[in-house]
Amino acid sequence: MIRVALASETDFDGWRGAARALASNAVPSADVVWQVGEGGLFDTLSDPLPPMRGEVRVPKAFVGLARNVICHRDSERFAKLYRILLCLQLQPGLLAHETDDDIRWLKACDKAIRRDLHKMHAFVRFRKLGERDGREVFASWFEPSHRIEALTADFFVKRFTGMDWAIVTPEARIVWEGGQLSLGPGGTRDEVPEDDAIEDQWKSYFRSIFNPARLKPKAMQAEMPKKYWKNLPEAPLIPELMAEADSRAKAMQDAAPTLPTALTDRLKRGPVEHDIATLEGARKAAAACTRCPLHQDATQTVFGEGPADAKLMIVGEQPGDREDLAGRPFVGPAGELFDRALAEAGMERGTLHLTNAVKHFKFIARGKRRIHQNPSTGEIEMCRWWLDLERELVRPKLILAMGASAARAVLGRKVTIRDARAREEDLGAARLRVTVHPSYLLRLPDDAARAEEYRWFVEDLRAAQARVEALAA
């Protein structure tokens, strides 16, 4: 039996050094006892720690997880981490096994630590103690669920570099004084004053930013659990603000002025004339397009880009979230896959005219996320005017439509990818080929199917390039 004495409850370096030496000798986890400090009853009966033999390799992610989990209050954490370390020597991919009991425990502990860090970052409240050598001095009392003081120190140093401060907890204290960081023993609540001169200012600020119209008590309590309220100066205000939320929200509604909508403003300004005889003129005109309701929520019009005399025009379906923000087609995740496929097909993006069937991003909002929605037939038809104008100005030899919406916009009728992909359409001034949209490849859940579809997609690009060269010859 080997007894390993660690310097403290969060002695990650001590655990790491001992664990590496033990693992390099393949010492079973059942033969190791982990303890904090010396002086145990059976210390003299312990076998010595063996010297390091050979290499011990673990994924980089495990080191980060272990560094966090050492701070967890689970009394078995040292032994469990060592057991996982041993298993990783035989199964390097073990961390991906979500059904493994030890891995579930590891990730649950890491999640608890990260949540505790988040709460400490959010709910530490400093009280001003005075000034010393020209620097303001503050202190705060906080009770974390786990031993995270050392993990969180850098966050507060970066945020409050210009003042001296101390954060006191029951088991440790973090001190930033004169540009020097130190960790010391814990303290008690009465070391930090209950309030200070700026307490009332903080309460006034909190009251002013509290929006009664957006009050969601369950979400608020989930984000700000009651265990933290006793140390928050604004906490006494919360019941009062919640009680009067309905009446304040109604008062806000009654007092709100009736503002003109964005559409009213545009109607007052009237239509703007643009020269649409050039691509640049068409781009400026499209930027003011209000032909369908999609312009109301989108950030901007995403018009086509590429040489005005491109031989190959590639038509996608509609801008995604990233394209909407960047104002360029094919720059999101699907665009990155598209660029990779272009490179494998030996094609240069700068020689192509890239555009979409629909020029505005269509989405529904879910929280902070914007979820892509397929354009309707009516929206495709309304935007078809711009696509036809691009075709007329660029006059490509070949159009490659990616996806059913793009094919419909070019042909003016519904087609299936399976049927249209097998043939080439004669459009008079140009030829049309159809393939899948890169986003379709990203959505495929099966790796083998995705690899096969991607290979086929690259072949479609390669065939389109060869066809363009033949048509231009």
CSV table of C-alpha atoms in Angstrom, one decimal:
chain,number,residue,atom,x,y,z
A,1,MET,CA,0.0,0.0,0.0
A,2,ILE,CA,1.3,3.4,-0.9
A,3,ARG,CA,0.1,6.5,1.0
A,4,VAL,CA,0.4,9.8,-0.9
A,5,ALA,CA,0.4,13.0,1.2
A,6,LEU,CA,-0.7,16.1,-0.6
A,7,ALA,CA,0.1,19.6,0.6
A,8,SER,CA,-3.5,20.9,0.5
A,9,GLU,CA,-7.0,20.1,-0.6
A,10,THR,CA,-6.3,21.7,-4.0
A,11,ASP,CA,-2.7,20.5,-4.5
A,12,PHE,CA,-3.0,19.7,-8.2
A,13,ASP,CA,0.8,19.7,-8.8
A,14,GLY,CA,1.4,17.3,-6.0
A,15,TRP,CA,-1.3,15.0,-7.2
A,16,ARG,CA,-0.1,15.2,-10.8
A,17,GLY,CA,3.5,14.4,-9.9
A,18,ALA,CA,2.6,11.4,-7.7
A,19,ALA,CA,0.0,10.1,-10.2
A,20,ARG,CA,2.4,10.2,-13.0
A,21,ALA,CA,5.0,8.2,-11.1
A,22,LEU,CA,2.4,5.7,-9.9
A,23,ALA,CA,0.9,5.3,-13.4
A,24,SER,CA,4.3,4.8,-15.0
A,25,ASN,CA,4.7,1.8,-12.7
A,26,ALA,CA,1.1,0.6,-13.4
A,27,VAL,CA,0.3,0.7,-9.7
A,28,PRO,CA,-3.4,-0.3,-9.3
A,29,SER,CA,-5.6,2.4,-7.9
A,30,ALA,CA,-6.7,0.1,-5.1
A,31,ASP,CA,-3.1,0.0,-3.8
A,32,VAL,CA,-3.0,3.8,-3.3
A,33,VAL,CA,-4.3,5.9,-0.5
A,34,TRP,CA,-4.5,9.7,-1.0
A,35,GLN,CA,-4.5,12.0,2.0
A,36,VAL,CA,-4.0,15.7,2.7
A,37,GLY,CA,-1.1,16.5,5.0
A,38,GLU,CA,1.3,14.2,6.9
A,39,GLY,CA,0.8,12.5,10.3
A,40,GLY,CA,-1.7,9.8,9.5
A,41,LEU,CA,-1.9,6.8,11.8
A,42,PHE,CA,-0.5,4.4,9.1
A,43,ASP,CA,2.1,6.8,7.4
A,44,THR,CA,5.0,4.7,8.7
A,45,LEU,CA,3.6,1.5,7.1
A,46,SER,CA,3.4,3.1,3.6
A,47,ASP,CA,5.5,1.8,0.8
A,48,PRO,CA,7.7,4.5,-0.9
A,49,LEU,CA,6.5,6.3,-4.0
A,50,PRO,CA,8.2,4.5,-6.9
A,51,PRO,CA,10.5,6.5,-9.3
A,52,MET,CA,9.2,7.6,-12.7
A,53,ARG,CA,9.6,4.9,-15.4
A,54,GLY,CA,8.8,5.8,-19.0
A,55,GLU,CA,6.2,8.2,-20.3
A,56,VAL,CA,2.6,8.8,-19.2
A,57,ARG,CA,0.4,10.2,-21.9
A,58,VAL,CA,-3.0,11.7,-21.5
A,59,PRO,CA,-5.2,13.9,-23.7
A,60,LYS,CA,-4.6,17.6,-23.0
A,61,ALA,CA,-8.3,18.0,-22.1
A,62,PHE,CA,-7.9,15.6,-19.2
A,63,VAL,CA,-5.3,17.9,-17.6
A,64,GLY,CA,-7.7,20.8,-17.7
A,65,LEU,CA,-10.5,18.7,-16.3
A,66,ALA,CA,-8.3,17.3,-13.5
A,67,ARG,CA,-7.1,20.8,-12.6
A,68,ASN,CA,-10.7,21.9,-12.1
A,69,VAL,CA,-12.0,18.7,-10.4
A,70,ILE,CA,-9.2,18.8,-7.8
A,71,CYS,CA,-11.1,21.8,-6.4
A,72,HIS,CA,-14.4,19.8,-6.0
A,73,ARG,CA,-15.5,18.8,-2.5
A,74,ASP,CA,-15.9,15.1,-3.5
A,75,SER,CA,-13.6,13.4,-0.9
A,76,GLU,CA,-12.8,10.6,-3.5
A,77,ARG,CA,-11.7,12.9,-6.2
A,78,PHE,CA,-7.9,12.1,-5.9
A,79,ALA,CA,-8.5,8.4,-6.2
A,80,LYS,CA,-11.1,8.7,-9.0
A,81,LEU,CA,-8.9,11.0,-11.0
A,82,TYR,CA,-6.0,8.5,-10.7
A,83,ARG,CA,-8.2,5.6,-11.8
A,84,ILE,CA,-9.2,7.6,-14.9
A,85,LEU,CA,-5.5,8.4,-15.5
A,86,LEU,CA,-4.7,4.7,-15.5
A,87,CYS,CA,-7.6,3.8,-17.8
A,88,LEU,CA,-6.4,6.5,-20.3
A,89,GLN,CA,-3.1,4.6,-20.7
A,90,LEU,CA,-5.1,1.7,-22.2
A,91,GLN,CA,-8.0,3.7,-23.8
A,92,PRO,CA,-6.8,7.1,-25.0
A,93,GLY,CA,-10.3,7.9,-26.3
A,94,LEU,CA,-12.0,7.2,-23.0
A,95,LEU,CA,-13.0,10.8,-22.5
A,96,ALA,CA,-15.5,10.6,-25.3
A,97,HIS,CA,-17.3,7.7,-23.7
A,98,GLU,CA,-20.2,9.5,-22.1
A,99,THR,CA,-21.7,6.3,-20.7
A,100,ASP,CA,-18.7,5.4,-18.7
A,101,ASP,CA,-19.4,6.0,-15.0
A,102,ASP,CA,-16.1,7.6,-14.2
A,103,ILE,CA,-16.3,9.9,-17.2
A,104,ARG,CA,-19.8,11.0,-16.3
A,105,TRP,CA,-18.6,11.7,-12.8
A,106,LEU,CA,-15.6,13.6,-14.1
A,107,LYS,CA,-17.6,15.8,-16.4
A,108,ALA,CA,-20.3,16.4,-13.8
A,109,CYS,CA,-17.7,17.6,-11.3
A,110,ASP,CA,-16.1,19.9,-13.9
A,111,LYS,CA,-19.5,21.3,-14.8
A,112,ALA,CA,-20.1,22.0,-11.1
A,113,ILE,CA,-16.8,23.8,-10.8
A,114,ARG,CA,-17.4,25.9,-13.9
A,115,ARG,CA,-20.8,26.9,-12.6
A,116,ASP,CA,-19.3,27.8,-9.2
A,117,LEU,CA,-16.7,30.0,-10.9
A,118,HIS,CA,-19.4,31.7,-13.0
A,119,LYS,CA,-21.4,32.4,-9.8
A,120,MET,CA,-18.4,33.8,-8.0
A,121,HIS,CA,-17.5,36.1,-10.9
A,122,ALA,CA,-21.1,37.4,-11.0
A,123,PHE,CA,-21.9,37.7,-7.3
A,124,VAL,CA,-18.7,39.0,-5.6
A,125,ARG,CA,-19.5,42.5,-4.2
A,126,PHE,CA,-16.7,44.7,-2.9
A,127,ARG,CA,-17.0,47.1,0.0
A,128,LYS,CA,-14.7,50.0,0.1
A,129,LEU,CA,-12.4,50.1,3.2
A,130,GLY,CA,-10.6,53.3,2.4
A,131,GLU,CA,-7.4,54.4,0.6
A,132,ARG,CA,-3.8,53.4,1.1
A,133,ASP,CA,-0.7,54.9,-0.7
A,134,GLY,CA,-3.0,56.5,-3.3
A,135,ARG,CA,-4.9,53.3,-4.1
A,136,GLU,CA,-8.5,52.5,-3.1
A,137,VAL,CA,-8.8,49.4,-0.9
A,138,PHE,CA,-11.8,47.0,-1.1
A,139,ALA,CA,-12.8,43.8,0.5
A,140,SER,CA,-15.5,41.2,-0.2
A,141,TRP,CA,-16.9,38.1,1.6
A,142,PHE,CA,-18.0,35.2,-0.5
A,143,GLU,CA,-18.9,31.5,0.2
A,144,PRO,CA,-18.2,29.3,-2.9
A,145,SER,CA,-19.6,25.8,-3.1
A,146,HIS,CA,-16.2,24.4,-3.9
A,147,ARG,CA,-12.5,25.3,-3.3
A,148,ILE,CA,-12.2,27.5,-6.4
A,149,GLU,CA,-10.3,30.5,-4.9
A,150,ALA,CA,-7.0,29.8,-6.8
A,151,LEU,CA,-8.8,29.1,-10.0
A,152,THR,CA,-10.7,32.4,-10.0
A,153,ALA,CA,-7.9,34.7,-8.8
A,154,ASP,CA,-6.7,35.7,-12.3
A,155,PHE,CA,-10.2,36.7,-13.3
A,156,PHE,CA,-10.4,39.3,-10.5
A,157,VAL,CA,-6.8,40.5,-11.0
A,158,LYS,CA,-7.5,41.3,-14.7
A,159,ARG,CA,-10.8,43.0,-13.8
A,160,PHE,CA,-9.7,45.0,-10.8
A,161,THR,CA,-6.0,45.6,-11.5
A,162,GLY,CA,-6.1,49.3,-10.5
A,163,MET,CA,-7.1,48.9,-6.9
A,164,ASP,CA,-6.1,46.8,-3.9
A,165,TRP,CA,-8.6,44.2,-2.7
A,166,ALA,CA,-9.1,41.0,-0.8
A,167,ILE,CA,-11.8,38.4,-1.3
A,168,VAL,CA,-12.3,36.4,1.9
A,169,THR,CA,-13.9,33.0,2.0
A,170,PRO,CA,-14.3,30.4,4.8
A,171,GLU,CA,-11.3,28.5,3.5
A,172,ALA,CA,-9.0,31.0,1.8
A,173,ARG,CA,-8.4,34.6,0.9
A,174,ILE,CA,-7.2,36.1,-2.3
A,175,VAL,CA,-5.3,39.3,-1.9
A,176,TRP,CA,-4.2,41.8,-4.6
A,177,GLU,CA,-2.1,44.5,-3.0
A,178,GLY,CA,0.4,46.8,-4.8
A,179,GLY,CA,0.3,44.7,-7.9
A,180,GLN,CA,1.1,41.4,-6.1
A,181,LEU,CA,-1.2,38.5,-5.8
A,182,SER,CA,-1.2,36.2,-2.8
A,183,LEU,CA,-3.4,33.4,-1.4
A,184,GLY,CA,-3.8,33.0,2.3
A,185,PRO,CA,-5.9,31.3,5.0
A,186,GLY,CA,-9.7,31.7,5.2
A,187,GLY,CA,-11.5,34.2,7.4
A,188,THR,CA,-14.9,35.1,8.8
A,189,ARG,CA,-17.8,37.2,7.6
A,190,ASP,CA,-17.2,40.0,10.2
A,191,GLU,CA,-13.8,40.8,8.6
A,192,VAL,CA,-15.7,42.6,5.8
A,193,PRO,CA,-18.1,45.5,6.5
A,194,GLU,CA,-21.8,45.0,5.8
A,195,ASP,CA,-22.0,48.1,3.7
A,196,ASP,CA,-20.0,51.1,2.6
A,197,ALA,CA,-20.4,54.6,1.2
A,198,ILE,CA,-21.2,53.5,-2.3
A,199,GLU,CA,-23.9,50.9,-1.2
A,200,ASP,CA,-26.7,53.3,-1.9
A,201,GLN,CA,-25.3,54.2,-5.3
A,202,TRP,CA,-25.2,50.6,-6.3
A,203,LYS,CA,-28.8,50.0,-5.1
A,204,SER,CA,-30.0,53.0,-7.1
A,205,TYR,CA,-28.2,51.6,-10.2
A,206,PHE,CA,-29.7,48.2,-9.7
A,207,ARG,CA,-33.2,49.6,-9.3
A,208,SER,CA,-32.7,51.7,-12.5
A,209,ILE,CA,-31.7,48.7,-14.7
A,210,PHE,CA,-34.4,46.4,-13.4
A,211,ASN,CA,-36.9,46.0,-16.2
A,212,PRO,CA,-40.3,45.0,-14.9
A,213,ALA,CA,-41.6,44.1,-18.4
A,214,ARG,CA,-39.0,41.4,-18.7
A,215,LEU,CA,-39.3,39.8,-15.3
A,216,LYS,CA,-39.1,36.0,-15.3
A,217,PRO,CA,-39.0,34.9,-11.6
A,218,LYS,CA,-38.0,31.3,-12.3
A,219,ALA,CA,-35.2,32.2,-14.7
A,220,MET,CA,-34.1,34.9,-12.3
A,221,GLN,CA,-33.9,32.5,-9.4
A,222,ALA,CA,-32.1,29.9,-11.5
A,223,GLU,CA,-29.5,32.4,-12.4
A,224,MET,CA,-29.3,34.0,-9.0
A,225,PRO,CA,-30.0,31.2,-6.4
A,226,LYS,CA,-31.1,32.4,-3.0
A,227,LYS,CA,-27.9,31.1,-1.3
A,228,TYR,CA,-26.1,34.1,-2.7
A,229,TRP,CA,-28.6,36.7,-1.7
A,230,LYS,CA,-27.3,37.2,1.8
A,231,ASN,CA,-24.1,38.8,0.5
A,232,LEU,CA,-25.7,40.9,-2.3
A,233,PRO,CA,-26.5,44.5,-1.3
A,234,GLU,CA,-29.2,44.6,-3.9
A,235,ALA,CA,-30.9,41.5,-2.6
A,236,PRO,CA,-33.3,43.3,-0.2
A,237,LEU,CA,-34.7,45.2,-3.2
A,238,ILE,CA,-35.6,42.1,-5.2
A,239,PRO,CA,-38.9,41.2,-3.4
A,240,GLU,CA,-40.1,44.8,-3.6
A,241,LEU,CA,-39.2,45.1,-7.3
A,242,MET,CA,-40.9,41.8,-8.1
A,243,ALA,CA,-44.1,42.8,-6.2
A,244,GLU,CA,-44.5,46.0,-8.1
A,245,ALA,CA,-43.3,44.7,-11.5
A,246,ASP,CA,-46.9,44.3,-13.0
A,247,SER,CA,-48.0,47.9,-12.1
A,248,ARG,CA,-44.7,49.4,-13.3
A,249,ALA,CA,-44.9,47.4,-16.6
A,250,LYS,CA,-48.4,48.7,-17.2
A,251,ALA,CA,-47.3,52.2,-16.5
A,252,MET,CA,-44.5,51.9,-19.0
A,253,GLN,CA,-47.0,50.7,-21.7
A,254,ASP,CA,-49.3,53.6,-21.0
A,255,ALA,CA,-46.6,56.1,-21.2
A,256,ALA,CA,-44.9,54.7,-24.3
A,257,PRO,CA,-45.2,57.0,-27.3
A,258,THR,CA,-46.5,55.7,-30.6
A,259,LEU,CA,-43.5,55.6,-32.8
A,260,PRO,CA,-43.4,55.4,-36.6
A,261,THR,CA,-42.3,52.1,-38.0
A,262,ALA,CA,-39.3,51.6,-40.1
A,263,LEU,CA,-41.6,51.1,-43.1
A,264,THR,CA,-43.2,54.5,-42.5
A,265,ASP,CA,-39.8,56.1,-42.6
A,266,ARG,CA,-38.9,54.5,-45.9
A,267,LEU,CA,-42.2,55.5,-47.4
A,268,LYS,CA,-41.5,59.1,-46.4
A,269,ARG,CA,-38.1,59.0,-48.1
A,270,GLY,CA,-39.6,57.5,-51.3
A,271,PRO,CA,-37.9,55.2,-53.7
A,272,VAL,CA,-34.1,55.7,-54.4
A,273,GLU,CA,-33.1,55.5,-58.1
A,274,HIS,CA,-30.0,53.4,-58.9
A,275,ASP,CA,-28.2,52.6,-62.1
A,276,ILE,CA,-28.8,48.8,-62.4
A,277,ALA,CA,-26.9,48.6,-65.7
A,278,THR,CA,-23.8,47.5,-63.7
A,279,LEU,CA,-23.3,44.9,-61.0
A,280,GLU,CA,-22.2,47.7,-58.5
A,281,GLY,CA,-25.4,49.6,-59.3
A,282,ALA,CA,-27.5,46.5,-58.9
A,283,ARG,CA,-25.8,45.8,-55.6
A,284,LYS,CA,-26.7,49.3,-54.3
A,285,ALA,CA,-30.3,49.0,-55.5
A,286,ALA,CA,-30.7,45.6,-53.9
A,287,ALA,CA,-29.4,47.0,-50.6
A,288,ALA,CA,-32.6,49.1,-50.4
A,289,CYS,CA,-34.9,46.2,-51.6
A,290,THR,CA,-38.3,45.9,-49.8
A,291,ARG,CA,-39.9,43.5,-52.3
A,292,CYS,CA,-40.8,41.0,-49.6
A,293,PRO,CA,-41.0,41.1,-45.8
A,294,LEU,CA,-37.7,39.3,-45.2
A,295,HIS,CA,-35.8,42.6,-45.3
A,296,GLN,CA,-37.5,43.7,-42.1
A,297,ASP,CA,-35.6,41.3,-39.8
A,298,ALA,CA,-32.4,40.7,-41.8
A,299,THR,CA,-29.3,42.7,-41.0
A,300,GLN,CA,-28.6,43.5,-44.7
A,301,THR,CA,-29.0,42.4,-48.3
A,302,VAL,CA,-26.4,39.8,-49.2
A,303,PHE,CA,-25.8,40.4,-52.9
A,304,GLY,CA,-23.6,38.3,-55.2
A,305,GLU,CA,-19.9,38.8,-55.5
A,306,GLY,CA,-17.2,37.8,-58.0
A,307,PRO,CA,-16.0,39.0,-61.4
A,308,ALA,CA,-18.5,40.7,-63.7
A,309,ASP,CA,-17.4,38.4,-66.5
A,310,ALA,CA,-17.3,35.1,-64.6
A,311,LYS,CA,-17.9,32.1,-66.8
A,312,LEU,CA,-19.3,30.1,-63.9
A,313,MET,CA,-22.1,31.4,-61.6
A,314,ILE,CA,-22.8,29.4,-58.5
A,315,VAL,CA,-26.2,30.0,-56.9
A,316,GLY,CA,-26.9,29.1,-53.3
A,317,GLU,CA,-30.3,29.2,-51.5
A,318,GLN,CA,-30.2,32.1,-49.1
A,319,PRO,CA,-27.7,33.8,-46.6
A,320,GLY,CA,-27.2,32.1,-43.2
A,321,ASP,CA,-26.5,33.7,-39.9
A,322,ARG,CA,-22.8,34.5,-40.6
A,323,GLU,CA,-23.5,35.7,-44.2
A,324,ASP,CA,-26.2,38.0,-42.9
A,325,LEU,CA,-23.7,39.6,-40.5
A,326,ALA,CA,-20.8,39.7,-43.0
A,327,GLY,CA,-22.8,40.8,-46.0
A,328,ARG,CA,-21.1,38.2,-48.2
A,329,PRO,CA,-22.3,34.8,-49.6
A,330,PHE,CA,-20.7,31.5,-48.5
A,331,VAL,CA,-18.8,32.6,-45.4
A,332,GLY,CA,-20.4,30.6,-42.7
A,333,PRO,CA,-19.8,26.9,-41.8
A,334,ALA,CA,-21.3,25.8,-45.1
A,335,GLY,CA,-19.1,28.3,-46.9
A,336,GLU,CA,-16.0,26.9,-45.2
A,337,LEU,CA,-16.9,23.4,-46.4
A,338,PHE,CA,-17.6,24.9,-49.9
A,339,ASP,CA,-14.1,26.5,-49.9
A,340,ARG,CA,-12.5,23.2,-49.0
A,341,ALA,CA,-14.4,21.4,-51.8
A,342,LEU,CA,-13.4,24.1,-54.3
A,343,ALA,CA,-9.7,23.6,-53.4
A,344,GLU,CA,-10.0,19.8,-53.8
A,345,ALA,CA,-11.7,20.3,-57.1
A,346,GLY,CA,-8.9,22.6,-58.3
A,347,MET,CA,-11.1,25.7,-58.5
A,348,GLU,CA,-10.4,29.3,-57.4
A,349,ARG,CA,-13.1,31.1,-55.6
A,350,GLY,CA,-12.0,34.4,-57.1
A,351,THR,CA,-12.9,33.3,-60.6
A,352,LEU,CA,-16.6,32.5,-59.7
A,353,HIS,CA,-19.6,34.7,-59.3
A,354,LEU,CA,-21.3,33.5,-56.1
A,355,THR,CA,-24.8,34.5,-55.2
A,356,ASN,CA,-28.0,33.2,-53.6
A,357,ALA,CA,-31.6,32.7,-54.8
A,358,VAL,CA,-32.9,34.8,-51.9
A,359,LYS,CA,-30.9,37.9,-50.8
A,360,HIS,CA,-32.1,38.2,-47.2
A,361,PHE,CA,-31.7,35.9,-44.2
A,362,LYS,CA,-34.9,34.2,-43.1
A,363,PHE,CA,-34.9,32.9,-39.5
A,364,ILE,CA,-36.9,32.6,-36.3
A,365,ALA,CA,-35.4,33.8,-33.0
A,366,ARG,CA,-34.9,31.3,-30.1
A,367,GLY,CA,-33.3,33.1,-27.2
A,368,LYS,CA,-30.0,34.6,-28.5
A,369,ARG,CA,-29.9,32.2,-31.5
A,370,ARG,CA,-31.3,32.8,-35.0
A,371,ILE,CA,-32.6,29.5,-36.5
A,372,HIS,CA,-32.5,29.3,-40.3
A,373,GLN,CA,-35.8,28.9,-42.1
A,374,ASN,CA,-36.3,27.8,-45.7
A,375,PRO,CA,-37.6,30.6,-48.0
A,376,SER,CA,-41.2,30.1,-49.3
A,377,THR,CA,-42.0,29.8,-52.9
A,378,GLY,CA,-43.3,33.4,-52.9
A,379,GLU,CA,-40.1,34.7,-51.4
A,380,ILE,CA,-38.1,32.9,-54.0
A,381,GLU,CA,-40.2,34.3,-56.7
A,382,MET,CA,-40.0,37.9,-55.3
A,383,CYS,CA,-36.2,37.7,-55.2
A,384,ARG,CA,-35.9,36.0,-58.6
A,385,TRP,CA,-35.9,39.5,-60.2
A,386,TRP,CA,-32.5,40.2,-58.7
A,387,LEU,CA,-31.1,36.8,-59.7
A,388,ASP,CA,-32.3,37.3,-63.3
A,389,LEU,CA,-30.6,40.7,-63.2
A,390,GLU,CA,-27.3,39.2,-62.1
A,391,ARG,CA,-27.5,36.5,-64.8
A,392,GLU,CA,-28.1,39.3,-67.4
A,393,LEU,CA,-25.2,41.3,-66.2
A,394,VAL,CA,-22.7,38.5,-65.7
A,395,ARG,CA,-23.8,36.3,-68.6
A,396,PRO,CA,-22.1,33.1,-67.3
A,397,LYS,CA,-21.6,30.1,-69.6
A,398,LEU,CA,-22.7,27.8,-66.8
A,399,ILE,CA,-24.8,28.1,-63.7
A,400,LEU,CA,-24.4,25.6,-60.9
A,401,ALA,CA,-27.5,25.7,-58.6
A,402,MET,CA,-26.9,24.3,-55.1
A,403,GLY,CA,-30.1,23.0,-53.5
A,404,ALA,CA,-33.7,22.8,-54.5
A,405,SER,CA,-34.5,26.5,-53.8
A,406,ALA,CA,-31.6,27.6,-56.0
A,407,ALA,CA,-32.7,25.3,-58.8
A,408,ARG,CA,-36.3,26.6,-58.6
A,409,ALA,CA,-35.1,30.2,-58.7
A,410,VAL,CA,-33.1,29.6,-61.9
A,411,LEU,CA,-35.7,27.4,-63.7
A,412,GLY,CA,-38.9,28.9,-62.4
A,413,ARG,CA,-40.3,25.5,-61.5
A,414,LYS,CA,-39.9,22.9,-58.8
A,415,VAL,CA,-37.4,20.1,-59.4
A,416,THR,CA,-35.9,17.4,-57.2
A,417,ILE,CA,-32.2,17.3,-56.7
A,418,ARG,CA,-32.1,13.6,-57.5
A,419,ASP,CA,-33.6,14.1,-61.0
A,420,ALA,CA,-32.0,17.5,-61.8
A,421,ARG,CA,-28.5,16.4,-60.8
A,422,ALA,CA,-28.5,13.7,-63.5
A,423,ARG,CA,-28.9,16.1,-66.5
A,424,GLU,CA,-27.9,19.5,-67.9
A,425,GLU,CA,-30.5,22.1,-68.7
A,426,ASP,CA,-30.2,24.4,-71.7
A,427,LEU,CA,-31.2,27.9,-70.6
A,428,GLY,CA,-30.4,29.5,-73.9
A,429,ALA,CA,-27.7,32.0,-73.0
A,430,ALA,CA,-26.3,29.5,-70.4
A,431,ARG,CA,-26.4,25.9,-69.2
A,432,LEU,CA,-27.6,24.8,-65.8
A,433,ARG,CA,-26.3,22.0,-63.6
A,434,VAL,CA,-27.7,21.2,-60.1
A,435,THR,CA,-26.0,19.8,-57.1
A,436,VAL,CA,-26.7,19.7,-53.3
A,437,HIS,CA,-26.1,22.7,-51.1
A,438,PRO,CA,-23.0,22.4,-48.7
A,439,SER,CA,-25.3,22.9,-45.7
A,440,TYR,CA,-27.0,19.6,-46.6
A,441,LEU,CA,-23.7,17.8,-46.2
A,442,LEU,CA,-23.3,19.4,-42.7
A,443,ARG,CA,-26.7,18.1,-41.6
A,444,LEU,CA,-26.0,14.5,-42.5
A,445,PRO,CA,-25.8,12.5,-39.2
A,446,ASP,CA,-23.9,9.5,-40.6
A,447,ASP,CA,-20.2,9.9,-41.1
A,448,ALA,CA,-19.9,7.4,-44.0
A,449,ALA,CA,-22.9,8.9,-45.8
A,450,ARG,CA,-21.4,12.4,-45.3
A,451,ALA,CA,-18.1,11.4,-46.7
A,452,GLU,CA,-19.7,9.8,-49.7
A,453,GLU,CA,-21.9,12.8,-50.4
A,454,TYR,CA,-19.0,15.1,-50.0
A,455,ARG,CA,-16.9,13.1,-52.5
A,456,TRP,CA,-19.9,13.3,-55.0
A,457,PHE,CA,-20.2,17.1,-54.3
A,458,VAL,CA,-16.5,17.6,-55.2
A,459,GLU,CA,-17.0,15.6,-58.4
A,460,ASP,CA,-19.9,17.9,-59.3
A,461,LEU,CA,-17.7,20.9,-58.9
A,462,ARG,CA,-14.9,19.4,-60.9
A,463,ALA,CA,-17.4,18.4,-63.7
A,464,ALA,CA,-18.8,21.9,-63.7
A,465,GLN,CA,-15.4,23.4,-64.1
A,466,ALA,CA,-14.5,21.1,-67.0
A,467,ARG,CA,-17.9,21.9,-68.6
A,468,VAL,CA,-17.2,25.7,-68.4
A,469,GLU,CA,-13.9,25.3,-70.0
A,470,ALA,CA,-15.4,23.3,-72.8
A,471,LEU,CA,-18.2,25.8,-73.4
A,472,ALA,CA,-15.7,28.7,-73.4
A,473,ALA,CA,-13.4,27.1,-75.8
